[in-house]
């Protein structure tokens, strides 16, 4: 129905913005050129969903720190090796 359609439009817009940011990071050399944009987007989106679930629904006090650590791990896998 209309609520689902609005939600899909919102999430799709957010996905498009994140995909553009990932592409720009690749172009600037902040991420490896062979980084799979769809996979990176999936991992970051999954992390955000987990953060919402654990921080808002379960109210776990360490959710933000865990999410930050997870994001750092994602970036480590996709970044260029340090020079």
N, CA, C and O atoms as a MOPAC input file, in Angstrom:
PM7 MOZYME 1SCF
protein

 N      0.81500 1    -1.18300 1     0.00000 1
 C      0.00000 1     0.00000 1     0.00000 1
 C      0.86300 1     1.25200 1     0.00000 1
 O      2.07100 1     1.18300 1    -0.22600 1
 N      0.24600 1     2.38300 1     0.25100 1
 C      0.93700 1     3.66200 1     0.17500 1
 C      2.03800 1     3.84000 1     1.22600 1
 O      3.04800 1     4.49100 1     0.95700 1
 N      1.85200 1     3.26900 1     2.41300 1
 C      2.88600 1     3.40100 1     3.44400 1
 C      4.13800 1     2.65000 1     3.00900 1
 O      5.25000 1     3.16400 1     3.12800 1
 N      3.95200 1     1.42900 1     2.50500 1
 C      5.09900 1     0.65100 1     2.02400 1
 C      5.78000 1     1.37900 1     0.87600 1
 O      7.00800 1     1.45700 1     0.83000 1
 N      4.99000 1     1.91500 1    -0.05200 1
 C      5.55400 1     2.62400 1    -1.20100 1
 C      6.40000 1     3.81700 1    -0.74900 1
 O      7.47700 1     4.06200 1    -1.29300 1
 N      5.91000 1     4.55300 1     0.24100 1
 C      6.66300 1     5.69600 1     0.75800 1
 C      7.95200 1     5.23700 1     1.41800 1
 O      8.99500 1     5.87200 1     1.25800 1
 N      7.88600 1     4.14500 1     2.15300 1
 C      9.07400 1     3.60400 1     2.80900 1
 C     10.09100 1     3.12900 1     1.78300 1
 O     11.28600 1     3.38500 1     1.92800 1
 N      9.62700 1     2.44200 1     0.75600 1
 C     10.51800 1     1.97700 1    -0.31300 1
 C     11.19100 1     3.17100 1    -0.98800 1
 O     12.39000 1     3.13000 1    -1.26600 1
 N     10.43100 1     4.22800 1    -1.25200 1
 C     11.00200 1     5.41600 1    -1.89000 1
 C     12.06400 1     6.04600 1    -0.99700 1
 O     13.11500 1     6.47000 1    -1.47800 1
 N     11.79100 1     6.10600 1     0.29300 1
 C     12.75200 1     6.69100 1     1.22500 1
 C     14.03700 1     5.87900 1     1.28800 1
 O     15.12800 1     6.44200 1     1.18900 1
 N     13.92700 1     4.57900 1     1.44900 1
 C     15.10900 1     3.71900 1     1.53600 1
 C     15.85400 1     3.70600 1     0.19800 1
 O     17.08500 1     3.70700 1     0.17400 1
 N     15.12400 1     3.69400 1    -0.89600 1
 C     15.76800 1     3.71300 1    -2.21300 1
 C     16.55800 1     4.99800 1    -2.41800 1
 O     17.65700 1     4.97200 1    -2.97300 1
 N     16.00600 1     6.11900 1    -1.97400 1
 C     16.72000 1     7.39500 1    -2.07100 1
 C     17.99000 1     7.38100 1    -1.23900 1
 O     19.03200 1     7.87900 1    -1.66500 1
 N     17.89000 1     6.79800 1    -0.03100 1
 C     19.05800 1     6.71000 1     0.83300 1
 C     20.11000 1     5.79000 1     0.20800 1
 O     21.30200 1     6.09300 1     0.25100 1
 N     19.67600 1     4.68000 1    -0.36700 1
 C     20.60700 1     3.76900 1    -1.04100 1
 C     21.32100 1     4.47500 1    -2.19000 1
 O     22.53100 1     4.32400 1    -2.36200 1
 N     20.57300 1     5.24400 1    -2.97100 1
 C     21.17200 1     5.94700 1    -4.11000 1
 C     22.22800 1     6.94600 1    -3.62700 1
 O     23.29200 1     7.06400 1    -4.23400 1
 N     21.93700 1     7.66500 1    -2.53700 1
 C     22.90000 1     8.62900 1    -2.00100 1
 C     24.14800 1     7.92500 1    -1.48700 1
 O     25.26400 1     8.39100 1    -1.72000 1
 N     23.97200 1     6.81500 1    -0.79500 1
 C     25.12200 1     6.07500 1    -0.27900 1
 C     25.93400 1     5.47500 1    -1.42100 1
 O     27.16400 1     5.46800 1    -1.36900 1
 N     25.26100 1     4.97300 1    -2.44700 1
 C     25.97800 1     4.41800 1    -3.60400 1
 C     26.81200 1     5.50700 1    -4.28500 1
 O     27.94200 1     5.25000 1    -4.69900 1
 N     26.25900 1     6.72800 1    -4.40400 1
 C     27.01800 1     7.84600 1    -4.98600 1
 C     28.23400 1     8.17500 1    -4.12800 1
 O     29.31700 1     8.43000 1    -4.65500 1
 N     28.05900 1     8.17000 1    -2.81700 1
 C     29.18500 1     8.46100 1    -1.91400 1
 C     30.27800 1     7.40600 1    -2.06000 1
 O     31.46300 1     7.73700 1    -2.07400 1
 N     29.88700 1     6.15000 1    -2.16700 1
 C     30.85800 1     5.06700 1    -2.34400 1
 C     31.61300 1     5.24800 1    -3.65800 1
 O     32.83500 1     5.10900 1    -3.70100 1
 N     30.88200 1     5.55900 1    -4.72600 1
 C     31.52600 1     5.77100 1    -6.03000 1
 C     32.49600 1     6.94400 1    -5.96500 1
 O     33.59000 1     6.87300 1    -6.52600 1
 N     32.11000 1     8.01800 1    -5.29000 1
 C     32.99700 1     9.17300 1    -5.15600 1
 C     34.24900 1     8.81900 1    -4.35400 1
 O     35.34500 1     9.27300 1    -4.68100 1
 N     34.08800 1     8.01700 1    -3.31300 1
 C     35.25600 1     7.59200 1    -2.52000 1
 C     36.20800 1     6.75100 1    -3.36200 1
 O     37.42600 1     6.84400 1    -3.21000 1
 N     35.65000 1     5.92900 1    -4.24900 1
 C     36.50400 1     5.14400 1    -5.15100 1
 C     37.23900 1     6.07500 1    -6.11200 1
 O     38.43700 1     5.91400 1    -6.34400 1
 N     36.52100 1     7.04600 1    -6.66800 1
 C     37.12400 1     7.97900 1    -7.62000 1
 C     38.22800 1     8.80900 1    -6.97000 1
 O     39.22500 1     9.12700 1    -7.61700 1
 N     38.06100 1     9.15700 1    -5.71000 1
 C     39.05300 1     9.96900 1    -4.98300 1
 C     40.22100 1     9.13500 1    -4.46800 1
 O     41.21100 1     9.68300 1    -3.98400 1
 N     40.11000 1     7.82800 1    -4.56800 1
 C     41.18100 1     6.96400 1    -4.10500 1
 C     41.10100 1     6.62700 1    -2.62300 1
 O     42.05400 1     6.08800 1    -2.06200 1
 N     39.98100 1     6.93500 1    -1.98200 1
 C     39.81900 1     6.58200 1    -0.57400 1
 C     39.40400 1     5.11800 1    -0.38300 1
 O     39.62200 1     4.53800 1     0.68100 1
 N     38.81300 1     4.53800 1    -1.40800 1
 C     38.45100 1     3.11600 1    -1.40300 1
 C     39.10600 1     2.44500 1    -2.60000 1
 O     39.35800 1     3.08300 1    -3.62200 1
 N     39.37900 1     1.15600 1    -2.46500 1
 C     39.97400 1     0.40400 1    -3.57400 1
 C     39.07500 1     0.48300 1    -4.81000 1
 O     37.84900 1     0.46600 1    -4.70100 1
 N     39.68800 1     0.56900 1    -5.95900 1
 C     38.94100 1     0.65800 1    -7.21100 1
 C     38.10400 1    -0.59000 1    -7.46400 1
 O     37.07700 1    -0.51600 1    -8.13900 1
 N     38.52700 1    -1.73000 1    -6.93400 1
 C     37.79000 1    -2.97000 1    -7.15800 1
 C     36.71500 1    -3.22300 1    -6.09500 1
 O     36.12300 1    -4.30200 1    -6.05700 1
 N     36.46200 1    -2.23500 1    -5.23700 1
 C     35.43900 1    -2.39600 1    -4.20500 1
 C     34.07500 1    -2.60400 1    -4.85600 1
 O     33.68900 1    -1.87100 1    -5.76700 1
 N     33.36800 1    -3.59400 1    -4.38500 1
 C     32.02500 1    -3.90500 1    -4.87800 1
 C     31.04100 1    -2.94300 1    -4.20100 1
 O     30.74200 1    -3.07900 1    -3.01400 1
 N     30.55200 1    -1.98500 1    -4.96000 1
 C     29.68500 1    -0.95000 1    -4.39600 1
 C     28.41300 1    -1.53200 1    -3.79000 1
 O     27.97200 1    -1.08600 1    -2.73000 1
 N     27.82800 1    -2.51100 1    -4.44600 1
 C     26.59600 1    -3.11800 1    -3.93100 1
 C     26.84900 1    -3.86100 1    -2.62400 1
 O     26.02600 1    -3.81000 1    -1.71000 1
 N     27.96700 1    -4.54100 1    -2.53300 1
 C     28.29300 1    -5.27500 1    -1.30600 1
 C     28.58000 1    -4.31700 1    -0.15900 1
 O     28.11800 1    -4.53100 1     0.96200 1
 N     29.33600 1    -3.26900 1    -0.43300 1
 C     29.64400 1    -2.28400 1     0.59400 1
 C     28.36700 1    -1.60800 1     1.09200 1
 O     28.18900 1    -1.42400 1     2.29600 1
 N     27.48600 1    -1.23900 1     0.17100 1
 C     26.21000 1    -0.64500 1     0.54500 1
 C     25.40400 1    -1.61100 1     1.41800 1
 O     24.83700 1    -1.20200 1     2.43100 1
 N     25.35200 1    -2.86900 1     1.03800 1
 C     24.61900 1    -3.88700 1     1.80100 1
 C     25.16500 1    -3.99900 1     3.22200 1
 O     24.39800 1    -4.06300 1     4.18200 1
 N     26.48100 1    -4.02200 1     3.35200 1
 C     27.09200 1    -4.17200 1     4.67000 1
 C     26.83300 1    -2.95700 1     5.55600 1
 O     26.52500 1    -3.11200 1     6.73800 1
 N     26.95100 1    -1.76800 1     5.01000 1
 C     26.70800 1    -0.55800 1     5.79500 1
 C     25.22900 1    -0.46600 1     6.16500 1
 O     24.89200 1    -0.13600 1     7.30200 1
 N     24.35000 1    -0.75600 1     5.21100 1
 C     22.91300 1    -0.71700 1     5.49400 1
 C     22.54900 1    -1.73800 1     6.56300 1
 O     21.75700 1    -1.43800 1     7.45700 1
 N     23.11100 1    -2.93100 1     6.48800 1
 C     22.86400 1    -3.94700 1     7.50500 1
 C     23.34000 1    -3.50600 1     8.87600 1
 O     22.68000 1    -3.76600 1     9.88300 1
 N     24.47300 1    -2.84700 1     8.91700 1
 C     25.00000 1    -2.34000 1    10.18100 1
 C     24.06800 1    -1.28200 1    10.77400 1
 O     23.83100 1    -1.26200 1    11.98100 1
 N     23.54600 1    -0.40900 1     9.92300 1
 C     22.62500 1     0.62400 1    10.39800 1
 C     21.33700 1    -0.00300 1    10.92800 1
 O     20.81300 1     0.42900 1    11.95400 1
 N     20.83100 1    -1.01100 1    10.23900 1
 C     19.62400 1    -1.69000 1    10.72800 1
 C     19.88400 1    -2.35100 1    12.07800 1
 O     19.04500 1    -2.28300 1    12.97600 1
 N     21.03500 1    -2.98600 1    12.22100 1
 C     21.38200 1    -3.60900 1    13.50300 1
 C     21.49500 1    -2.55800 1    14.60000 1
 O     21.05900 1    -2.78500 1    15.72900 1
 N     22.07800 1    -1.41200 1    14.27200 1
 C     22.20800 1    -0.34300 1    15.25600 1
 C     20.83200 1     0.13500 1    15.71700 1
 O     20.60000 1     0.29100 1    16.91600 1
 N     19.93200 1     0.36400 1    14.78400 1
 C     18.58200 1     0.79000 1    15.16100 1
 C     17.91500 1    -0.24200 1    16.06400 1
 O     17.30700 1     0.11100 1    17.07500 1
 N     18.02800 1    -1.48600 1    15.70700 1
 C     17.41000 1    -2.56500 1    16.46900 1
 C     17.97500 1    -2.62600 1    17.88800 1
 O     17.22200 1    -2.67700 1    18.86000 1
 N     19.29200 1    -2.61900 1    17.99800 1
 C     19.91400 1    -2.77800 1    19.31200 1
 C     19.86100 1    -1.51200 1    20.15200 1
 O     19.70200 1    -1.59200 1    21.37000 1
 N     19.99100 1    -0.34400 1    19.53200 1
 C     19.98700 1     0.90400 1    20.30600 1
 C     18.57300 1     1.34800 1    20.67100 1
 O     18.32200 1     1.76100 1    21.80300 1
 N     17.66200 1     1.26500 1    19.72500 1
 C     16.31000 1     1.77100 1    19.96200 1
 C     15.38000 1     0.73100 1    20.56700 1
 O     14.69100 1     1.00600 1    21.55000 1
 N     15.35700 1    -0.45700 1    19.98800 1
 C     14.41800 1    -1.48800 1    20.43500 1
 C     14.89700 1    -2.17600 1    21.71200 1
 O     14.15900 1    -2.26800 1    22.69300 1
 N     16.13700 1    -2.65700 1    21.68700 1
 C     16.67000 1    -3.37300 1    22.84800 1
 C     17.30500 1    -2.44400 1    23.87900 1
 O     17.51400 1    -2.83200 1    25.02800 1
 N     17.60900 1    -1.21400 1    23.46300 1
 C     18.24200 1    -0.22000 1    24.34300 1
 C     19.53500 1    -0.72100 1    24.97500 1
 O     19.78300 1    -0.53200 1    26.16600 1
 N     20.34200 1    -1.35800 1    24.15500 1
 C     21.63400 1    -1.84200 1    24.64100 1
 C     22.61100 1    -0.67600 1    24.72100 1
 O     22.77300 1     0.05400 1    23.74300 1
 N     23.25300 1    -0.48900 1    25.84600 1
 C     24.09100 1     0.70000 1    26.03900 1
 C     25.33200 1     0.75400 1    25.15700 1
 O     25.85700 1     1.84100 1    24.91700 1
 N     25.81500 1    -0.38000 1    24.66900 1
 C     27.04200 1    -0.37600 1    23.87400 1
 C     26.78600 1    -0.47700 1    22.37300 1
 O     27.71300 1    -0.73400 1    21.60500 1
 N     25.54500 1    -0.27700 1    21.95100 1
 C     25.19600 1    -0.45100 1    20.53700 1
 C     25.95500 1     0.51600 1    19.62500 1
 O     26.43900 1     0.11500 1    18.56600 1
 N     26.06100 1     1.76400 1    20.01900 1
 C     26.73900 1     2.74700 1    19.16600 1
 C     28.22100 1     2.40200 1    19.02600 1
 O     28.77700 1     2.48900 1    17.93100 1
 N     28.85500 1     2.01500 1    20.11800 1
 C     30.27100 1     1.65000 1    20.06100 1
 C     30.47800 1     0.41700 1    19.18500 1
 O     31.43700 1     0.34800 1    18.41700 1
 N     29.58000 1    -0.55100 1    19.30200 1
 C     29.69600 1    -1.75300 1    18.46100 1
 C     29.50700 1    -1.40400 1    16.97900 1
 O     30.21300 1    -1.92500 1    16.11600 1
 N     28.55900 1    -0.52900 1    16.70100 1
 C     28.32700 1    -0.11600 1    15.31700 1
 C     29.55300 1     0.62000 1    14.76600 1
 O     29.94400 1     0.40100 1    13.62000 1
 N     30.15100 1     1.48100 1    15.57300 1
 C     31.34600 1     2.20100 1    15.12900 1
 C     32.48300 1     1.22600 1    14.83400 1
 O     33.19100 1     1.36500 1    13.83700 1
 N     32.64400 1     0.24900 1    15.70700 1
 C     33.68300 1    -0.75700 1    15.49100 1
 C     33.39300 1    -1.57000 1    14.22400 1
 O     34.30500 1    -1.87100 1    13.45600 1
 N     32.13100 1    -1.91900 1    14.01200 1
 C     31.75400 1    -2.64100 1    12.79700 1
 C     32.03000 1    -1.82000 1    11.54700 1
 O     32.52400 1    -2.34600 1    10.54900 1
 N     31.70800 1    -0.52200 1    11.59900 1
 C     31.96500 1     0.35000 1    10.45800 1
 C     33.45900 1     0.46100 1    10.18900 1
 O     33.89100 1     0.43000 1     9.03600 1
 N     34.24600 1     0.59000 1    11.25000 1
 C     35.70000 1     0.62900 1    11.08600 1
 C     36.20500 1    -0.64500 1    10.40100 1
 O     37.08000 1    -0.57800 1     9.53700 1
 N     35.66300 1    -1.79000 1    10.77900 1
 C     36.07400 1    -3.05700 1    10.16300 1
 C     35.69000 1    -3.10400 1     8.68700 1
 O     36.45800 1    -3.58300 1     7.85300 1
 N     34.50100 1    -2.60600 1     8.37300 1
 C     34.08200 1    -2.56200 1     6.96800 1
 C     35.05800 1    -1.69500 1     6.17000 1
 O     35.52700 1    -2.10000 1     5.10700 1
 N     35.35800 1    -0.51200 1     6.68400 1
 C     36.27200 1     0.38400 1     5.97400 1
 C     37.65900 1    -0.22500 1     5.80300 1
 O     38.28100 1    -0.06500 1     4.75300 1
 N     38.14200 1    -0.91900 1     6.82100 1
 C     39.46400 1    -1.53200 1     6.71300 1
 C     39.53500 1    -2.49400 1     5.54000 1
 O     40.57000 1    -2.59100 1     4.88100 1
 N     38.45500 1    -3.20300 1     5.27100 1
 C     38.44700 1    -4.17600 1     4.18300 1
 C     38.41700 1    -3.51200 1     2.80700 1
 O     38.90600 1    -4.08600 1     1.83500 1
 N     37.85600 1    -2.32600 1     2.71700 1
 C     37.67800 1    -1.67800 1     1.41700 1
 C     38.66600 1    -0.54600 1     1.14000 1
 O     38.76800 1    -0.08600 1     0.00300 1
 N     39.39100 1    -0.09400 1     2.15700 1
 C     40.33300 1     0.99600 1     1.95900 1
 C     41.58200 1     0.51200 1     1.24700 1
 O     41.92100 1    -0.67100 1     1.25900 1
 N     42.25100 1     1.47000 1     0.63000 1
 C     43.56600 1     1.18200 1     0.04700 1
 C     44.54600 1     0.92400 1     1.18900 1
 O     44.41800 1     1.52500 1     2.25500 1
 N     45.51600 1     0.04500 1     0.98200 1
 C     46.53100 1    -0.15900 1     2.02200 1
 C     47.27800 1     1.14300 1     2.30400 1
 O     47.51900 1     1.94200 1     1.39800 1
 N     47.63500 1     1.34200 1     3.55700 1
 C     48.38100 1     2.55500 1     3.92400 1
 C     49.72300 1     2.58100 1     3.21400 1
 O     50.39200 1     1.55900 1     3.06100 1
 N     50.09100 1     3.76900 1     2.78900 1
 C     51.36500 1     3.91200 1     2.05300 1
 C     52.53300 1     3.90600 1     3.01700 1
 O     53.68400 1     4.01500 1     2.59300 1

